[in-house]
Every structure is written in structure tokens, then in C-alpha cells.
JSON list of C-alpha atoms in Angstrom, two decimals:
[
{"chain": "A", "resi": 1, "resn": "UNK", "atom": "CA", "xyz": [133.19, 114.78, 118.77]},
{"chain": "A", "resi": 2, "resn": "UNK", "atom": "CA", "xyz": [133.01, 110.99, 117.07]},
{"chain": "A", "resi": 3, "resn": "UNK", "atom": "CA", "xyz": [132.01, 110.92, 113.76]},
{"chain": "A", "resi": 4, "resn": "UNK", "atom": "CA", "xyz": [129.30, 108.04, 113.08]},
{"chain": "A", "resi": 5, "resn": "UNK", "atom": "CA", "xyz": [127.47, 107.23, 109.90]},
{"chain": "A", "resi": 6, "resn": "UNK", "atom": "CA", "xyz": [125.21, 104.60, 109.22]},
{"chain": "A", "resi": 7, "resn": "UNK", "atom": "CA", "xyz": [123.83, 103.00, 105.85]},
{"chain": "A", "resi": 8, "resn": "UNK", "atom": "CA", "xyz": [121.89, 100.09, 105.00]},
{"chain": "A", "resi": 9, "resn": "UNK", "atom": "CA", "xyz": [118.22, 101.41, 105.54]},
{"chain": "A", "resi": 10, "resn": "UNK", "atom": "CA", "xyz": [115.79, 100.48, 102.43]},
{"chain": "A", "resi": 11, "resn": "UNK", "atom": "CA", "xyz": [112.34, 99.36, 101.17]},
{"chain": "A", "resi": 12, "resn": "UNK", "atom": "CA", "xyz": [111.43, 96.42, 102.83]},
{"chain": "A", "resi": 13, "resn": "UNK", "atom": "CA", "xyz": [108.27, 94.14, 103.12]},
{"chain": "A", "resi": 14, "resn": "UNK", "atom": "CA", "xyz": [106.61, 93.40, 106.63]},
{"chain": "A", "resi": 15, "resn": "UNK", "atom": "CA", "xyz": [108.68, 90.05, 107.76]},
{"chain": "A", "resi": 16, "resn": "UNK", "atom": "CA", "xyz": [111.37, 90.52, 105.92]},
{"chain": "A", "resi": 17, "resn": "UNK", "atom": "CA", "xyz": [114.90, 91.65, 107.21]},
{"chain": "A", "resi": 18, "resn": "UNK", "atom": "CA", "xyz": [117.80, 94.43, 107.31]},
{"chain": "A", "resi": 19, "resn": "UNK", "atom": "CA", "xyz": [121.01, 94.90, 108.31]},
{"chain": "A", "resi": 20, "resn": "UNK", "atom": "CA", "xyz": [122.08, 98.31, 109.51]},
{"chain": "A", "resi": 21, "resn": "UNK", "atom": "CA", "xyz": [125.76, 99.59, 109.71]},
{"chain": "A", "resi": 22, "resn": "UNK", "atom": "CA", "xyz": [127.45, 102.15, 111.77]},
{"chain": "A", "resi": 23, "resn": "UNK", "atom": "CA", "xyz": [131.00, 103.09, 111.19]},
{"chain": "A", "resi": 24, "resn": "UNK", "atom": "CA", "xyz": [132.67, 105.73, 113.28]},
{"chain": "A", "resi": 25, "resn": "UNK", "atom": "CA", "xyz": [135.60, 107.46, 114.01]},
{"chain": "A", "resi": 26, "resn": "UNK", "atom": "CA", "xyz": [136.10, 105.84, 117.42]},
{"chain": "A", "resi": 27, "resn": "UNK", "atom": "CA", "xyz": [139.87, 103.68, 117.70]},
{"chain": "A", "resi": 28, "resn": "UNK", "atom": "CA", "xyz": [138.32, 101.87, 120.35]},
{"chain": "A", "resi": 29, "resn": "UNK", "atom": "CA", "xyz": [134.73, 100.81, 121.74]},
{"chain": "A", "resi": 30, "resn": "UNK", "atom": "CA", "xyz": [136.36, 100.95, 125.44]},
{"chain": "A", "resi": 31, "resn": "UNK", "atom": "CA", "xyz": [134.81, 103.41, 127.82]},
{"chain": "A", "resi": 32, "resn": "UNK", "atom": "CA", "xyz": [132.07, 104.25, 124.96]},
{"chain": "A", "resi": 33, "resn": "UNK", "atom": "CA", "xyz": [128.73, 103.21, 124.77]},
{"chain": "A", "resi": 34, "resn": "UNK", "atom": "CA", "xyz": [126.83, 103.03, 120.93]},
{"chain": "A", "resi": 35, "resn": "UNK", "atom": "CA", "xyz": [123.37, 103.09, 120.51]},
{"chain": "A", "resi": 36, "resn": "UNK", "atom": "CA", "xyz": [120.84, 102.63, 117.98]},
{"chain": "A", "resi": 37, "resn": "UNK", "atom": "CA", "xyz": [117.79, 104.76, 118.31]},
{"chain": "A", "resi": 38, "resn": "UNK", "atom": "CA", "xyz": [114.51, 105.54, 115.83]},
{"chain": "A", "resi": 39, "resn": "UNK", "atom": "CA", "xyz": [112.36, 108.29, 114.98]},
{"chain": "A", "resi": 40, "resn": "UNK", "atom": "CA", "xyz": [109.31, 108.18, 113.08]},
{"chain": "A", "resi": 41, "resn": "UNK", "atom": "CA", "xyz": [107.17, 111.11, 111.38]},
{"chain": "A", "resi": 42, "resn": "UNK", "atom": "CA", "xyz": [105.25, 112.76, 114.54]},
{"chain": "A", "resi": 43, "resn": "UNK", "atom": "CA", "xyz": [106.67, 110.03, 117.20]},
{"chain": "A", "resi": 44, "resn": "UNK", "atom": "CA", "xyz": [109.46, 110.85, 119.61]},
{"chain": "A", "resi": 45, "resn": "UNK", "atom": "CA", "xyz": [113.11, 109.88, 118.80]},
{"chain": "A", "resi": 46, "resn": "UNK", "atom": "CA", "xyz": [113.16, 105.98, 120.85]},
{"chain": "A", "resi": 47, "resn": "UNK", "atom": "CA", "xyz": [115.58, 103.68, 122.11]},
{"chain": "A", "resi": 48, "resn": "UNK", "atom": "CA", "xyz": [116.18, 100.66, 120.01]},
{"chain": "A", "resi": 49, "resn": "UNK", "atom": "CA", "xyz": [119.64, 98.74, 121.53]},
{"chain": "A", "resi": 50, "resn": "UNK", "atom": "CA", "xyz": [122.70, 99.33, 122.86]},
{"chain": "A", "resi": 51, "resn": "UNK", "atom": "CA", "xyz": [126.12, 97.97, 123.79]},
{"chain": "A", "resi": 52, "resn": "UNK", "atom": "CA", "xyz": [128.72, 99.40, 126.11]},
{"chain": "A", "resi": 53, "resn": "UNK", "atom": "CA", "xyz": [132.70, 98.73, 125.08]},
{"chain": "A", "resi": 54, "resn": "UNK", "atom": "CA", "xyz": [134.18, 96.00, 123.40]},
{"chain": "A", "resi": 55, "resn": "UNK", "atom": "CA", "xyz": [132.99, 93.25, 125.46]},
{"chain": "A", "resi": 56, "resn": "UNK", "atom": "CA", "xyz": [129.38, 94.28, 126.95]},
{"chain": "A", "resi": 57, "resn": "UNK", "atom": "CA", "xyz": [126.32, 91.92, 126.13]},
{"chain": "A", "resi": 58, "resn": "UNK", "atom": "CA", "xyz": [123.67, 93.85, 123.99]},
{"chain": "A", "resi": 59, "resn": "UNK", "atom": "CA", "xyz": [120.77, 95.38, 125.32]},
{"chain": "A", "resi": 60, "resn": "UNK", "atom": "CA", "xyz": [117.26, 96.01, 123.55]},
{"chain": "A", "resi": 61, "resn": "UNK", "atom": "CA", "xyz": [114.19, 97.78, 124.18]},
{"chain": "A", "resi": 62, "resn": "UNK", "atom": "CA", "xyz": [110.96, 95.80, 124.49]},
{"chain": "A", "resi": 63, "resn": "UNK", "atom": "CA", "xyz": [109.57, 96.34, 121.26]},
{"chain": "A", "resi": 64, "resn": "UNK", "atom": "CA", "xyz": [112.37, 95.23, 119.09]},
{"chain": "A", "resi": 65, "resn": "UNK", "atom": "CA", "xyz": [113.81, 92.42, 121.79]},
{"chain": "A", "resi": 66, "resn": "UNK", "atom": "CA", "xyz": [113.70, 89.02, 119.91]},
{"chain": "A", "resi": 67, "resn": "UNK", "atom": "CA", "xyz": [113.56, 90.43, 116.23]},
{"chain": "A", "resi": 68, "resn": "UNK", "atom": "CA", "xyz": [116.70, 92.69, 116.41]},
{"chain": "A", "resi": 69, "resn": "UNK", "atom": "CA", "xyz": [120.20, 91.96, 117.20]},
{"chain": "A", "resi": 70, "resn": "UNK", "atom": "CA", "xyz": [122.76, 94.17, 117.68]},
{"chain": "A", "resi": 71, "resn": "UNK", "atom": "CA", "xyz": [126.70, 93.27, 117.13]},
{"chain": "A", "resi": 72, "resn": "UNK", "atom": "CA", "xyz": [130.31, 95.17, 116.75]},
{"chain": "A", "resi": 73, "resn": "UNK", "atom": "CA", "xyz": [133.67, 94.55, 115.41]},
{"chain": "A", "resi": 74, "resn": "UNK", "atom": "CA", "xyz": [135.51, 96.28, 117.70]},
{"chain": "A", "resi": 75, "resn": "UNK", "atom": "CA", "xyz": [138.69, 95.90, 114.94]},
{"chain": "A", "resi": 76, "resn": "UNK", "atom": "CA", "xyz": [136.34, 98.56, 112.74]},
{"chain": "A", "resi": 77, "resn": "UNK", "atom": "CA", "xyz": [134.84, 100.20, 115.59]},
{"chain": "A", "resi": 78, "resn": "UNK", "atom": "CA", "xyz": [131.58, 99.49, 113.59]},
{"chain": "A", "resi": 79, "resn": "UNK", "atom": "CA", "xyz": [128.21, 98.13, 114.61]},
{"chain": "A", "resi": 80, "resn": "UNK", "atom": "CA", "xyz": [125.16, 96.39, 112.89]},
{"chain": "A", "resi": 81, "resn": "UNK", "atom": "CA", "xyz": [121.65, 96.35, 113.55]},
{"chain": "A", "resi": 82, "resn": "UNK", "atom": "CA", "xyz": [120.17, 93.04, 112.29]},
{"chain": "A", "resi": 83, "resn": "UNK", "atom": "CA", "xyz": [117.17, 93.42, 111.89]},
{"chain": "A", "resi": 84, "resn": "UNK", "atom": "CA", "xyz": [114.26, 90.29, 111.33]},
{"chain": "A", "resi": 85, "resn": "UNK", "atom": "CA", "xyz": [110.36, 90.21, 111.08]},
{"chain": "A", "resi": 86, "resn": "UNK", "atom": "CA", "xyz": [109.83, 93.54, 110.43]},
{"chain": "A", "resi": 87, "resn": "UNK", "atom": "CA", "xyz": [106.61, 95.71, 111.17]},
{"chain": "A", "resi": 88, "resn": "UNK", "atom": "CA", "xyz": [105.26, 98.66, 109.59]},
{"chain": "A", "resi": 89, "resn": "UNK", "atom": "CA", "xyz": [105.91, 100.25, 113.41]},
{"chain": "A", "resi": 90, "resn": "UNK", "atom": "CA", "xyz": [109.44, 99.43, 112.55]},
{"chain": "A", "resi": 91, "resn": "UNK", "atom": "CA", "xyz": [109.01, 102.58, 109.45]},
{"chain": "A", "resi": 92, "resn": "UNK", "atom": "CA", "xyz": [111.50, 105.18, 110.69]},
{"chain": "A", "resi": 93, "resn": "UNK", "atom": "CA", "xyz": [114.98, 106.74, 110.47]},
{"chain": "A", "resi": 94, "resn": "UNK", "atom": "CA", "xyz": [117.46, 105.09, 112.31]},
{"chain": "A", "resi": 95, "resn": "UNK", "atom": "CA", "xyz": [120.30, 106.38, 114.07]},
{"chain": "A", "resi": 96, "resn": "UNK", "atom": "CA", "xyz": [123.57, 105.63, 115.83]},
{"chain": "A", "resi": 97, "resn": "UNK", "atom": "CA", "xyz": [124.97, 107.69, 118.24]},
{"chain": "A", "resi": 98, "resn": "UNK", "atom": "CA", "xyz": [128.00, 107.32, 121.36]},
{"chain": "A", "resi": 99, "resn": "UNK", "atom": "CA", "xyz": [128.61, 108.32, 124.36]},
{"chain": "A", "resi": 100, "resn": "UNK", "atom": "CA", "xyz": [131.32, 108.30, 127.07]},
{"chain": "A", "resi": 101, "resn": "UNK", "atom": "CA", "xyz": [130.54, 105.71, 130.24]},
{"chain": "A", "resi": 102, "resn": "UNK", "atom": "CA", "xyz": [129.34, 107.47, 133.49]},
{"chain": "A", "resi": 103, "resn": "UNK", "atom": "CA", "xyz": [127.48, 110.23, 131.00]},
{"chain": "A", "resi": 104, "resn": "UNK", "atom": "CA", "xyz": [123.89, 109.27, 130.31]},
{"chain": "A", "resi": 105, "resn": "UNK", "atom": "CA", "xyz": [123.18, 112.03, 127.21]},
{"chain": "A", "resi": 106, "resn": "UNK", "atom": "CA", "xyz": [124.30, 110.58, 124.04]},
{"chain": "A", "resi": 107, "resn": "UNK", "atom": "CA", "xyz": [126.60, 113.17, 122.68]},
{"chain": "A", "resi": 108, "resn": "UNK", "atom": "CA", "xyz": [127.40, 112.22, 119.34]},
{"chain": "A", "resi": 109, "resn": "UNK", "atom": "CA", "xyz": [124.67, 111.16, 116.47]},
{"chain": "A", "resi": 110, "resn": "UNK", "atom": "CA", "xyz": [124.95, 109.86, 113.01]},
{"chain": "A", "resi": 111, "resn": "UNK", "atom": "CA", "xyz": [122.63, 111.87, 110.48]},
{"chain": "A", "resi": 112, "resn": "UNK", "atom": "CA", "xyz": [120.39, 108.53, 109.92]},
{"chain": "A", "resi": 113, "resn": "UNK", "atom": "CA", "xyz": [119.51, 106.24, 107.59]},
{"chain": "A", "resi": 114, "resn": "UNK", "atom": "CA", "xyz": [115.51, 105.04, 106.35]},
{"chain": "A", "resi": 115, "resn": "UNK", "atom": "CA", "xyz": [114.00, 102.23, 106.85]},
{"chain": "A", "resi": 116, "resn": "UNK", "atom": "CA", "xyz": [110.56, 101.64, 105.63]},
{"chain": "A", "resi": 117, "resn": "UNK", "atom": "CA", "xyz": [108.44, 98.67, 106.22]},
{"chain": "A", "resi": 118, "resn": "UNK", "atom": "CA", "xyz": [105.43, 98.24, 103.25]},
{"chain": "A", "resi": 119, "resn": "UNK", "atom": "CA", "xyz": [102.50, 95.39, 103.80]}
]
């Protein structure tokens, strides 16, 4: 089991910006994919972005592609979540989670961090 745990969520206006972090426990991004996903009061948990080992290209989910960006430092085995323009649909908890390549459940979750988006 990897240990993840993010930080970095807050109080933040619509438009403005945050920067999630995700350590874990991982030595090395290779043959591991991280995640970021979101779950908001009475909505289903959702994909945000992802990136597969230490050398993958990002990938995003529609909502957040364009405002988000996702990056590593695969000498941490962290990842960040920048996030710009926020939304009020952008009010949830956000997660990071891992899983091995070749398995498609994530498998390992962090316990989440806030992020709340006030007009």
C-alpha cells in the first residue's frame, strides 16, 4: 500500500488560483500512475488529471483542461495540481491516489484536502 497525502486546499475566490501537493511514499513514479480526483457534497467522486511514470505527458478531464496543470518531481515522488480560474464547480475535496500500470482501479488514496471556491 503507498502512502499519499496531499495539502494545499483553502478559501479561495472564483478566478483566483491554488496549488495542490501530493507527497507519497513511492521511491519511484515508474510503472505507477497518480491521479488527482474530486468529490463534492452529493456529486460522485470525478476524475480531474493524471500522469503515468516519470516521463508521461499529463492528462486532464474536460472540465478542468486549460485551467489546471498537473506536474511531478519524480526526485520527491510528489505531484502538484496547479490550479487557475477557479469556479465555484471547482468547491470539493481533492484527492490523490496511485496505481500500478496494466491495473485500471486506483488502489491507493490520500485522505483529501478542501478546496472551496466563494463568488
Amino acid at each position: 500500500q503507498v502512502h499519499l497525502a496531499e495539502s494545499g486546499g483553502g478559501y479561495v475566490q472564483t478566478g483566483g488560483s491554488l496549488r495542490l501537493s501530493c507527497t507519497t511514499s513511492l521511491g519511484t513514479f515508474e510503472k505507477y500512475v497518480i491521479g488527482w480526483f474530486r468529490q463534492a457534497p452529493g456529486r460522485q467522486r470525478e476524475f480531474v488529471a493524471a500522469v503515468s511514470g516519470p516521463a508521461g505527458e499529463p492528462y486532464y478531464s474536460e472540465d478542468v483542461k486549460g485551467r489546471f496543470a498537473m506536474s511531478r518531481d519524480s526526485a520527491r515522488t510528489s505531484v502538484y495540481l496547479q490550479m487557475n480560474r477557479l469556479r465555484l464547480r471547482d468547491t470539493a475535496t481533492y484527492f490523490c491516489a496511485c496505481r500500478p500500470h496494466g491495473q485500471i482501479e486506483y488502489d491507493s488514496w490520500g485522505q483529501g484536502t478542501q478546496v472551496t471556491v466563494s463568488s
